[in-house]
């Protein structure tokens, strides 16, 4: 009898515990979903990341890799906190007063968390205005709640996105010589003078030869530009292309690019925008 009584108590306890557990289980529905900007830390090697000091996501891009393009698309990332859905969800935001970009310098084409994705975007269309050669434009955004999407933690709701079309000049003599090997002027082809340097000519080199990664060891091995050379991305050291005579083929490739570009843009050919040749057509050296 006593054993039967104890067994009954145990069974009753199990039933009560099971009932409590079922009652305490909460389901996570779409009504709890929220959005925030990424929280990966900002670093010197990456143009985007979270800045804990200003509590905002920093993003930056440049037209330099395609310097003569009329426009470019950039997706500012937004992260979903919660569950994915089988339908797109619109992201709501406001543009803050500290934005410096003129209204005609960009458009926002879309802002969405796509179906079945945890990463969404605010899609910018950027216009390559002449002012970007010397200025940097920026847009500051703050995420807001919308139908079906709340906002996440307050420190992850703001982003600062900037862009330009400027390119750092080659100040190290190694790179100045490389520039003069490729761009035609009255200077000797291995001159270390910057008298005839122009940003437009360097952009032509970058665009023609795809030179935007000379700071990357995984691409160029021992020829890469380490921190000793300022991690300069846009030109190799002159000795790297002089010793094997490859500068001659690079100059020919640049010449072909300039001729093709000018033929396709007869009303706006490539011209020097600074230095002793300012206003003159950019030409490649021939060997």
PDB file of C-alpha atoms in Angstrom:
ATOM      1  CA  UNK A   1       0.000   0.000   0.000  1.00  0.00           C
ATOM      2  CA  UNK A   2       2.796   2.370   0.976  1.00  0.00           C
ATOM      3  CA  UNK A   3       4.653   1.615  -2.256  1.00  0.00           C
ATOM      4  CA  UNK A   4       1.492   2.275  -4.262  1.00  0.00           C
ATOM      5  CA  UNK A   5       1.025   5.628  -2.465  1.00  0.00           C
ATOM      6  CA  UNK A   6       4.619   6.693  -3.168  1.00  0.00           C
ATOM      7  CA  UNK A   7       4.298   5.750  -6.832  1.00  0.00           C
ATOM      8  CA  UNK A   8       1.130   7.819  -7.120  1.00  0.00           C
ATOM      9  CA  UNK A   9       2.878  10.852  -5.641  1.00  0.00           C
ATOM     10  CA  UNK A  10       5.809  10.478  -8.051  1.00  0.00           C
ATOM     11  CA  UNK A  11       3.510  10.231 -11.056  1.00  0.00           C
ATOM     12  CA  UNK A  12       1.496  13.247  -9.901  1.00  0.00           C
ATOM     13  CA  UNK A  13       4.694  15.265  -9.433  1.00  0.00           C
ATOM     14  CA  UNK A  14       5.874  14.389 -12.935  1.00  0.00           C
ATOM     15  CA  UNK A  15       2.554  15.470 -14.380  1.00  0.00           C
ATOM     16  CA  UNK A  16       2.676  18.787 -12.528  1.00  0.00           C
ATOM     17  CA  UNK A  17       6.261  19.451 -13.612  1.00  0.00           C
ATOM     18  CA  UNK A  18       5.492  18.563 -17.219  1.00  0.00           C
ATOM     19  CA  UNK A  19       2.493  20.849 -17.162  1.00  0.00           C
ATOM     20  CA  UNK A  20       4.551  23.760 -15.808  1.00  0.00           C
ATOM     21  CA  UNK A  21       7.253  23.267 -18.417  1.00  0.00           C
ATOM     22  CA  UNK A  22       4.708  23.301 -21.223  1.00  0.00           C
ATOM     23  CA  UNK A  23       3.078  26.442 -19.825  1.00  0.00           C
ATOM     24  CA  UNK A  24       6.469  28.207 -19.525  1.00  0.00           C
ATOM     25  CA  UNK A  25       7.569  27.532 -23.099  1.00  0.00           C
ATOM     26  CA  UNK A  26       7.313  30.722 -25.171  1.00  0.00           C
ATOM     27  CA  UNK A  27       7.244  30.717 -28.924  1.00  0.00           C
ATOM     28  CA  UNK A  28       9.323  33.274 -30.855  1.00  0.00           C
ATOM     29  CA  UNK A  29       7.183  34.969 -33.438  1.00  0.00           C
ATOM     30  CA  UNK A  30       7.790  37.538 -36.159  1.00  0.00           C
ATOM     31  CA  UNK A  31       6.432  40.279 -33.882  1.00  0.00           C
ATOM     32  CA  UNK A  32       9.696  40.153 -31.884  1.00  0.00           C
ATOM     33  CA  UNK A  33      12.064  40.606 -34.858  1.00  0.00           C
ATOM     34  CA  UNK A  34      14.379  43.621 -34.894  1.00  0.00           C
ATOM     35  CA  UNK A  35      17.222  45.145 -36.939  1.00  0.00           C
ATOM     36  CA  UNK A  36      20.642  46.599 -36.227  1.00  0.00           C
ATOM     37  CA  UNK A  37      23.853  47.456 -38.031  1.00  0.00           C
ATOM     38  CA  UNK A  38      26.812  44.991 -37.848  1.00  0.00           C
ATOM     39  CA  UNK A  39      28.913  44.875 -34.690  1.00  0.00           C
ATOM     40  CA  UNK A  40      32.233  43.603 -36.100  1.00  0.00           C
ATOM     41  CA  UNK A  41      35.016  45.917 -34.885  1.00  0.00           C
ATOM     42  CA  UNK A  42      36.511  48.589 -37.103  1.00  0.00           C
ATOM     43  CA  UNK A  43      40.132  47.870 -38.085  1.00  0.00           C
ATOM     44  CA  UNK A  44      42.895  49.634 -40.002  1.00  0.00           C
ATOM     45  CA  UNK A  45      42.765  47.083 -42.814  1.00  0.00           C
ATOM     46  CA  UNK A  46      39.017  47.258 -43.429  1.00  0.00           C
ATOM     47  CA  UNK A  47      37.003  50.273 -44.645  1.00  0.00           C
ATOM     48  CA  UNK A  48      33.989  49.320 -42.545  1.00  0.00           C
ATOM     49  CA  UNK A  49      33.193  48.165 -39.023  1.00  0.00           C
ATOM     50  CA  UNK A  50      31.706  49.169 -35.690  1.00  0.00           C
ATOM     51  CA  UNK A  51      33.299  52.097 -33.847  1.00  0.00           C
ATOM     52  CA  UNK A  52      32.684  51.617 -30.125  1.00  0.00           C
ATOM     53  CA  UNK A  53      33.757  55.177 -29.288  1.00  0.00           C
ATOM     54  CA  UNK A  54      31.119  56.857 -31.441  1.00  0.00           C
ATOM     55  CA  UNK A  55      28.729  53.879 -31.212  1.00  0.00           C
ATOM     56  CA  UNK A  56      28.070  53.724 -34.925  1.00  0.00           C
ATOM     57  CA  UNK A  57      28.830  51.487 -37.872  1.00  0.00           C
ATOM     58  CA  UNK A  58      31.421  53.109 -40.138  1.00  0.00           C
ATOM     59  CA  UNK A  59      31.472  52.322 -43.860  1.00  0.00           C
ATOM     60  CA  UNK A  60      33.510  53.836 -46.674  1.00  0.00           C
ATOM     61  CA  UNK A  61      34.111  53.246 -50.364  1.00  0.00           C
ATOM     62  CA  UNK A  62      35.896  54.901 -53.259  1.00  0.00           C
ATOM     63  CA  UNK A  63      35.516  55.176 -56.988  1.00  0.00           C
ATOM     64  CA  UNK A  64      39.276  54.684 -57.341  1.00  0.00           C
ATOM     65  CA  UNK A  65      39.003  51.053 -58.426  1.00  0.00           C
ATOM     66  CA  UNK A  66      36.794  52.217 -61.325  1.00  0.00           C
ATOM     67  CA  UNK A  67      37.649  55.941 -61.262  1.00  0.00           C
ATOM     68  CA  UNK A  68      35.941  56.978 -64.491  1.00  0.00           C
ATOM     69  CA  UNK A  69      32.631  55.195 -63.878  1.00  0.00           C
ATOM     70  CA  UNK A  70      29.637  57.526 -63.873  1.00  0.00           C
ATOM     71  CA  UNK A  71      28.025  55.800 -60.897  1.00  0.00           C
ATOM     72  CA  UNK A  72      28.388  52.885 -58.484  1.00  0.00           C
ATOM     73  CA  UNK A  73      26.171  50.718 -56.253  1.00  0.00           C
ATOM     74  CA  UNK A  74      26.971  50.166 -52.575  1.00  0.00           C
ATOM     75  CA  UNK A  75      24.980  48.057 -50.098  1.00  0.00           C
ATOM     76  CA  UNK A  76      25.160  49.221 -46.480  1.00  0.00           C
ATOM     77  CA  UNK A  77      24.606  46.027 -44.417  1.00  0.00           C
ATOM     78  CA  UNK A  78      21.752  45.652 -41.923  1.00  0.00           C
ATOM     79  CA  UNK A  79      21.394  42.604 -39.652  1.00  0.00           C
ATOM     80  CA  UNK A  80      18.170  40.856 -38.647  1.00  0.00           C
ATOM     81  CA  UNK A  81      17.705  39.888 -34.990  1.00  0.00           C
ATOM     82  CA  UNK A  82      15.154  37.071 -34.980  1.00  0.00           C
ATOM     83  CA  UNK A  83      13.706  34.663 -37.501  1.00  0.00           C
ATOM     84  CA  UNK A  84      13.701  34.797 -41.270  1.00  0.00           C
ATOM     85  CA  UNK A  85      10.462  34.947 -43.232  1.00  0.00           C
ATOM     86  CA  UNK A  86       9.307  33.887 -46.680  1.00  0.00           C
ATOM     87  CA  UNK A  87       8.728  37.507 -47.690  1.00  0.00           C
ATOM     88  CA  UNK A  88      10.841  40.665 -47.993  1.00  0.00           C
ATOM     89  CA  UNK A  89      10.593  43.188 -45.166  1.00  0.00           C
ATOM     90  CA  UNK A  90      11.213  46.889 -45.640  1.00  0.00           C
ATOM     91  CA  UNK A  91      13.761  48.705 -43.485  1.00  0.00           C
ATOM     92  CA  UNK A  92      12.857  52.155 -42.184  1.00  0.00           C
ATOM     93  CA  UNK A  93      15.498  54.776 -41.355  1.00  0.00           C
ATOM     94  CA  UNK A  94      16.088  58.508 -41.164  1.00  0.00           C
ATOM     95  CA  UNK A  95      18.880  60.596 -42.682  1.00  0.00           C
ATOM     96  CA  UNK A  96      20.579  62.636 -39.959  1.00  0.00           C
ATOM     97  CA  UNK A  97      21.480  66.309 -40.124  1.00  0.00           C
ATOM     98  CA  UNK A  98      25.245  65.668 -39.977  1.00  0.00           C
ATOM     99  CA  UNK A  99      25.113  64.204 -43.499  1.00  0.00           C
ATOM    100  CA  UNK A 100      27.276  66.215 -45.902  1.00  0.00           C
ATOM    101  CA  UNK A 101      26.412  64.592 -49.236  1.00  0.00           C
ATOM    102  CA  UNK A 102      24.409  66.840 -51.581  1.00  0.00           C
ATOM    103  CA  UNK A 103      21.000  65.519 -52.601  1.00  0.00           C
ATOM    104  CA  UNK A 104      22.121  65.065 -56.217  1.00  0.00           C
ATOM    105  CA  UNK A 105      25.185  62.991 -55.295  1.00  0.00           C
ATOM    106  CA  UNK A 106      23.313  59.789 -54.409  1.00  0.00           C
ATOM    107  CA  UNK A 107      20.023  57.898 -54.384  1.00  0.00           C
ATOM    108  CA  UNK A 108      18.769  55.229 -51.996  1.00  0.00           C
ATOM    109  CA  UNK A 109      17.285  52.579 -54.256  1.00  0.00           C
ATOM    110  CA  UNK A 110      16.045  50.078 -51.685  1.00  0.00           C
ATOM    111  CA  UNK A 111      16.157  49.150 -47.992  1.00  0.00           C
ATOM    112  CA  UNK A 112      15.120  45.585 -47.264  1.00  0.00           C
ATOM    113  CA  UNK A 113      15.649  42.338 -45.367  1.00  0.00           C
ATOM    114  CA  UNK A 114      15.193  39.821 -48.211  1.00  0.00           C
ATOM    115  CA  UNK A 115      13.090  36.691 -47.753  1.00  0.00           C
ATOM    116  CA  UNK A 116      14.891  33.831 -45.947  1.00  0.00           C
ATOM    117  CA  UNK A 117      17.917  36.042 -45.204  1.00  0.00           C
ATOM    118  CA  UNK A 118      19.307  37.345 -41.926  1.00  0.00           C
ATOM    119  CA  UNK A 119      21.353  40.055 -43.644  1.00  0.00           C
ATOM    120  CA  UNK A 120      19.687  42.931 -45.445  1.00  0.00           C
ATOM    121  CA  UNK A 121      20.889  46.187 -46.959  1.00  0.00           C
ATOM    122  CA  UNK A 122      20.284  49.843 -47.634  1.00  0.00           C
ATOM    123  CA  UNK A 123      21.247  50.169 -51.285  1.00  0.00           C
ATOM    124  CA  UNK A 124      22.941  53.375 -52.423  1.00  0.00           C
ATOM    125  CA  UNK A 125      23.500  54.557 -55.971  1.00  0.00           C
ATOM    126  CA  UNK A 126      26.466  56.946 -55.882  1.00  0.00           C
ATOM    127  CA  UNK A 127      27.200  59.467 -58.629  1.00  0.00           C
ATOM    128  CA  UNK A 128      30.821  60.141 -59.519  1.00  0.00           C
ATOM    129  CA  UNK A 129      30.783  63.928 -59.357  1.00  0.00           C
ATOM    130  CA  UNK A 130      33.923  65.928 -60.076  1.00  0.00           C
ATOM    131  CA  UNK A 131      33.944  67.328 -56.533  1.00  0.00           C
ATOM    132  CA  UNK A 132      34.719  63.822 -55.208  1.00  0.00           C
ATOM    133  CA  UNK A 133      38.272  64.163 -56.528  1.00  0.00           C
ATOM    134  CA  UNK A 134      38.937  66.540 -53.635  1.00  0.00           C
ATOM    135  CA  UNK A 135      35.994  66.136 -51.252  1.00  0.00           C
ATOM    136  CA  UNK A 136      34.497  63.267 -49.278  1.00  0.00           C
ATOM    137  CA  UNK A 137      30.712  62.989 -49.094  1.00  0.00           C
ATOM    138  CA  UNK A 138      28.965  61.285 -46.206  1.00  0.00           C
ATOM    139  CA  UNK A 139      25.497  60.165 -45.137  1.00  0.00           C
ATOM    140  CA  UNK A 140      24.546  59.490 -41.515  1.00  0.00           C
ATOM    141  CA  UNK A 141      21.604  57.140 -40.931  1.00  0.00           C
ATOM    142  CA  UNK A 142      19.610  55.925 -37.940  1.00  0.00           C
ATOM    143  CA  UNK A 143      17.437  52.818 -38.121  1.00  0.00           C
ATOM    144  CA  UNK A 144      13.791  53.164 -37.067  1.00  0.00           C
ATOM    145  CA  UNK A 145      11.026  50.717 -36.192  1.00  0.00           C
ATOM    146  CA  UNK A 146       8.598  49.761 -38.922  1.00  0.00           C
ATOM    147  CA  UNK A 147       5.683  47.417 -39.384  1.00  0.00           C
ATOM    148  CA  UNK A 148       7.046  43.950 -38.573  1.00  0.00           C
ATOM    149  CA  UNK A 149      10.516  45.130 -37.548  1.00  0.00           C
ATOM    150  CA  UNK A 150      11.525  46.668 -34.232  1.00  0.00           C
ATOM    151  CA  UNK A 151      14.919  48.263 -33.596  1.00  0.00           C
ATOM    152  CA  UNK A 152      17.707  46.487 -31.774  1.00  0.00           C
ATOM    153  CA  UNK A 153      20.004  47.862 -29.040  1.00  0.00           C
ATOM    154  CA  UNK A 154      20.354  51.657 -29.207  1.00  0.00           C
ATOM    155  CA  UNK A 155      24.154  51.549 -29.662  1.00  0.00           C
ATOM    156  CA  UNK A 156      23.823  49.609 -32.940  1.00  0.00           C
ATOM    157  CA  UNK A 157      21.262  51.752 -34.767  1.00  0.00           C
ATOM    158  CA  UNK A 158      23.454  54.412 -36.355  1.00  0.00           C
ATOM    159  CA  UNK A 159      25.731  54.277 -39.405  1.00  0.00           C
ATOM    160  CA  UNK A 160      28.094  56.756 -41.057  1.00  0.00           C
ATOM    161  CA  UNK A 161      28.798  56.056 -44.732  1.00  0.00           C
ATOM    162  CA  UNK A 162      31.322  58.077 -46.751  1.00  0.00           C
ATOM    163  CA  UNK A 163      32.777  57.983 -50.270  1.00  0.00           C
ATOM    164  CA  UNK A 164      35.127  59.881 -52.576  1.00  0.00           C
ATOM    165  CA  UNK A 165      37.246  59.522 -55.703  1.00  0.00           C
ATOM    166  CA  UNK A 166      40.556  60.739 -54.356  1.00  0.00           C
ATOM    167  CA  UNK A 167      43.772  58.740 -54.658  1.00  0.00           C
ATOM    168  CA  UNK A 168      46.911  59.139 -52.519  1.00  0.00           C
ATOM    169  CA  UNK A 169      49.829  60.536 -54.490  1.00  0.00           C
ATOM    170  CA  UNK A 170      53.012  58.438 -54.778  1.00  0.00           C
ATOM    171  CA  UNK A 171      55.505  60.285 -52.549  1.00  0.00           C
ATOM    172  CA  UNK A 172      58.065  57.469 -52.190  1.00  0.00           C
ATOM    173  CA  UNK A 173      60.626  57.710 -55.011  1.00  0.00           C
ATOM    174  CA  UNK A 174      60.106  54.014 -55.808  1.00  0.00           C
ATOM    175  CA  UNK A 175      56.541  54.722 -56.886  1.00  0.00           C
ATOM    176  CA  UNK A 176      57.263  58.102 -58.493  1.00  0.00           C
ATOM    177  CA  UNK A 177      59.680  56.341 -60.841  1.00  0.00           C
ATOM    178  CA  UNK A 178      57.063  53.716 -61.684  1.00  0.00           C
ATOM    179  CA  UNK A 179      54.613  56.504 -62.531  1.00  0.00           C
ATOM    180  CA  UNK A 180      57.152  58.235 -64.790  1.00  0.00           C
ATOM    181  CA  UNK A 181      57.955  54.924 -66.504  1.00  0.00           C
ATOM    182  CA  UNK A 182      54.351  54.718 -67.670  1.00  0.00           C
ATOM    183  CA  UNK A 183      53.149  58.299 -68.212  1.00  0.00           C
ATOM    184  CA  UNK A 184      54.628  60.306 -71.078  1.00  0.00           C
ATOM    185  CA  UNK A 185      56.248  63.624 -70.174  1.00  0.00           C
ATOM    186  CA  UNK A 186      59.471  65.547 -70.796  1.00  0.00           C
ATOM    187  CA  UNK A 187      61.014  63.858 -67.758  1.00  0.00           C
ATOM    188  CA  UNK A 188      63.383  60.911 -67.971  1.00  0.00           C
ATOM    189  CA  UNK A 189      61.488  57.630 -67.664  1.00  0.00           C
ATOM    190  CA  UNK A 190      63.170  56.843 -64.315  1.00  0.00           C
ATOM    191  CA  UNK A 191      62.941  60.374 -62.966  1.00  0.00           C
ATOM    192  CA  UNK A 192      62.006  60.874 -59.296  1.00  0.00           C
ATOM    193  CA  UNK A 193      60.380  64.244 -60.004  1.00  0.00           C
ATOM    194  CA  UNK A 194      56.656  64.761 -59.341  1.00  0.00           C
ATOM    195  CA  UNK A 195      56.542  67.931 -61.472  1.00  0.00           C
ATOM    196  CA  UNK A 196      54.183  66.345 -64.000  1.00  0.00           C
ATOM    197  CA  UNK A 197      52.157  64.160 -61.657  1.00  0.00           C
ATOM    198  CA  UNK A 198      48.372  64.275 -61.885  1.00  0.00           C
ATOM    199  CA  UNK A 199      45.734  62.229 -60.029  1.00  0.00           C
ATOM    200  CA  UNK A 200      43.855  61.542 -63.271  1.00  0.00           C
ATOM    201  CA  UNK A 201      46.909  59.918 -64.824  1.00  0.00           C
ATOM    202  CA  UNK A 202      47.394  57.691 -61.803  1.00  0.00           C
ATOM    203  CA  UNK A 203      43.704  56.739 -61.937  1.00  0.00           C
ATOM    204  CA  UNK A 204      44.181  55.794 -65.595  1.00  0.00           C
ATOM    205  CA  UNK A 205      47.030  53.475 -64.566  1.00  0.00           C
ATOM    206  CA  UNK A 206      44.937  51.891 -61.816  1.00  0.00           C
ATOM    207  CA  UNK A 207      41.962  51.406 -64.121  1.00  0.00           C
ATOM    208  CA  UNK A 208      43.999  50.093 -67.060  1.00  0.00           C
ATOM    209  CA  UNK A 209      46.184  47.691 -65.095  1.00  0.00           C
ATOM    210  CA  UNK A 210      43.943  46.789 -62.172  1.00  0.00           C
ATOM    211  CA  UNK A 211      46.566  48.011 -59.724  1.00  0.00           C
ATOM    212  CA  UNK A 212      44.785  48.401 -56.405  1.00  0.00           C
ATOM    213  CA  UNK A 213      46.288  45.532 -54.411  1.00  0.00           C
ATOM    214  CA  UNK A 214      50.064  45.985 -54.277  1.00  0.00           C
ATOM    215  CA  UNK A 215      49.805  45.946 -50.485  1.00  0.00           C
ATOM    216  CA  UNK A 216      48.557  42.352 -50.588  1.00  0.00           C
ATOM    217  CA  UNK A 217      51.226  39.693 -50.010  1.00  0.00           C
ATOM    218  CA  UNK A 218      48.860  36.882 -51.020  1.00  0.00           C
ATOM    219  CA  UNK A 219      48.618  38.415 -54.513  1.00  0.00           C
ATOM    220  CA  UNK A 220      52.161  39.692 -55.151  1.00  0.00           C
ATOM    221  CA  UNK A 221      54.348  37.692 -52.781  1.00  0.00           C
ATOM    222  CA  UNK A 222      57.752  39.240 -52.110  1.00  0.00           C
ATOM    223  CA  UNK A 223      56.978  42.056 -54.573  1.00  0.00           C
ATOM    224  CA  UNK A 224      54.193  43.443 -52.393  1.00  0.00           C
ATOM    225  CA  UNK A 225      54.434  46.841 -50.698  1.00  0.00           C
ATOM    226  CA  UNK A 226      54.836  46.172 -46.991  1.00  0.00           C
ATOM    227  CA  UNK A 227      54.462  48.758 -44.252  1.00  0.00           C
ATOM    228  CA  UNK A 228      58.069  49.750 -44.997  1.00  0.00           C
ATOM    229  CA  UNK A 229      56.669  51.240 -48.198  1.00  0.00           C
ATOM    230  CA  UNK A 230      53.554  52.619 -46.530  1.00  0.00           C
ATOM    231  CA  UNK A 231      51.466  49.673 -47.774  1.00  0.00           C
ATOM    232  CA  UNK A 232      50.930  51.650 -50.970  1.00  0.00           C
ATOM    233  CA  UNK A 233      48.266  49.929 -53.057  1.00  0.00           C
ATOM    234  CA  UNK A 234      48.320  51.571 -56.461  1.00  0.00           C
ATOM    235  CA  UNK A 235      51.833  51.171 -57.907  1.00  0.00           C
ATOM    236  CA  UNK A 236      54.609  48.578 -57.631  1.00  0.00           C
ATOM    237  CA  UNK A 237      58.160  49.620 -56.763  1.00  0.00           C
ATOM    238  CA  UNK A 238      59.949  50.558 -59.969  1.00  0.00           C
ATOM    239  CA  UNK A 239      62.597  47.833 -59.452  1.00  0.00           C
ATOM    240  CA  UNK A 240      59.840  45.189 -59.524  1.00  0.00           C
ATOM    241  CA  UNK A 241      58.955  46.047 -63.140  1.00  0.00           C
ATOM    242  CA  UNK A 242      62.300  47.430 -64.317  1.00  0.00           C
ATOM    243  CA  UNK A 243      64.483  44.371 -63.794  1.00  0.00           C
ATOM    244  CA  UNK A 244      62.355  42.142 -66.031  1.00  0.00           C
ATOM    245  CA  UNK A 245      61.402  44.864 -68.557  1.00  0.00           C
ATOM    246  CA  UNK A 246      57.716  44.319 -67.809  1.00  0.00           C
ATOM    247  CA  UNK A 247      57.239  48.117 -67.602  1.00  0.00           C
ATOM    248  CA  UNK A 248      57.278  48.113 -71.415  1.00  0.00           C
ATOM    249  CA  UNK A 249      54.295  45.796 -71.690  1.00  0.00           C
ATOM    250  CA  UNK A 250      52.471  47.682 -68.924  1.00  0.00           C
ATOM    251  CA  UNK A 251      52.995  50.957 -70.793  1.00  0.00           C
ATOM    252  CA  UNK A 252      51.610  49.365 -73.966  1.00  0.00           C
ATOM    253  CA  UNK A 253      48.558  48.104 -72.102  1.00  0.00           C
ATOM    254  CA  UNK A 254      48.014  51.583 -70.650  1.00  0.00           C
ATOM    255  CA  UNK A 255      48.323  53.114 -74.132  1.00  0.00           C
ATOM    256  CA  UNK A 256      45.658  50.740 -75.465  1.00  0.00           C
ATOM    257  CA  UNK A 257      43.352  51.569 -72.557  1.00  0.00           C
ATOM    258  CA  UNK A 258      43.690  55.344 -73.029  1.00  0.00           C
ATOM    259  CA  UNK A 259      43.054  55.117 -76.761  1.00  0.00           C
ATOM    260  CA  UNK A 260      39.965  52.971 -76.228  1.00  0.00           C
ATOM    261  CA  UNK A 261      38.622  55.234 -73.487  1.00  0.00           C
ATOM    262  CA  UNK A 262      39.087  58.399 -75.536  1.00  0.00           C
ATOM    263  CA  UNK A 263      37.414  56.815 -78.566  1.00  0.00           C
ATOM    264  CA  UNK A 264      34.406  55.932 -76.401  1.00  0.00           C
ATOM    265  CA  UNK A 265      34.342  59.371 -74.738  1.00  0.00           C
ATOM    266  CA  UNK A 266      35.219  61.838 -77.495  1.00  0.00           C
ATOM    267  CA  UNK A 267      33.713  64.770 -75.575  1.00  0.00           C
ATOM    268  CA  UNK A 268      35.583  64.022 -72.357  1.00  0.00           C
ATOM    269  CA  UNK A 269      38.962  62.380 -73.079  1.00  0.00           C
ATOM    270  CA  UNK A 270      41.461  61.662 -70.318  1.00  0.00           C
ATOM    271  CA  UNK A 271      43.411  64.807 -69.440  1.00  0.00           C
ATOM    272  CA  UNK A 272      45.852  65.732 -66.706  1.00  0.00           C
ATOM    273  CA  UNK A 273      44.126  67.553 -63.841  1.00  0.00           C
ATOM    274  CA  UNK A 274      47.246  68.829 -62.075  1.00  0.00           C
ATOM    275  CA  UNK A 275      50.997  69.347 -62.481  1.00  0.00           C
ATOM    276  CA  UNK A 276      52.989  70.704 -65.394  1.00  0.00           C
ATOM    277  CA  UNK A 277      50.778  68.968 -67.966  1.00  0.00           C
ATOM    278  CA  UNK A 278      47.446  70.121 -66.533  1.00  0.00           C
ATOM    279  CA  UNK A 279      44.788  70.319 -69.252  1.00  0.00           C
ATOM    280  CA  UNK A 280      46.794  68.219 -71.724  1.00  0.00           C
ATOM    281  CA  UNK A 281      45.837  64.749 -72.910  1.00  0.00           C
ATOM    282  CA  UNK A 282      47.196  61.884 -70.846  1.00  0.00           C
ATOM    283  CA  UNK A 283      49.549  59.720 -72.903  1.00  0.00           C
ATOM    284  CA  UNK A 284      51.432  56.525 -72.131  1.00  0.00           C
ATOM    285  CA  UNK A 285      55.138  56.225 -72.821  1.00  0.00           C
ATOM    286  CA  UNK A 286      56.174  54.096 -75.758  1.00  0.00           C
ATOM    287  CA  UNK A 287      59.310  51.943 -75.892  1.00  0.00           C
TER     288      UNK A 287
END
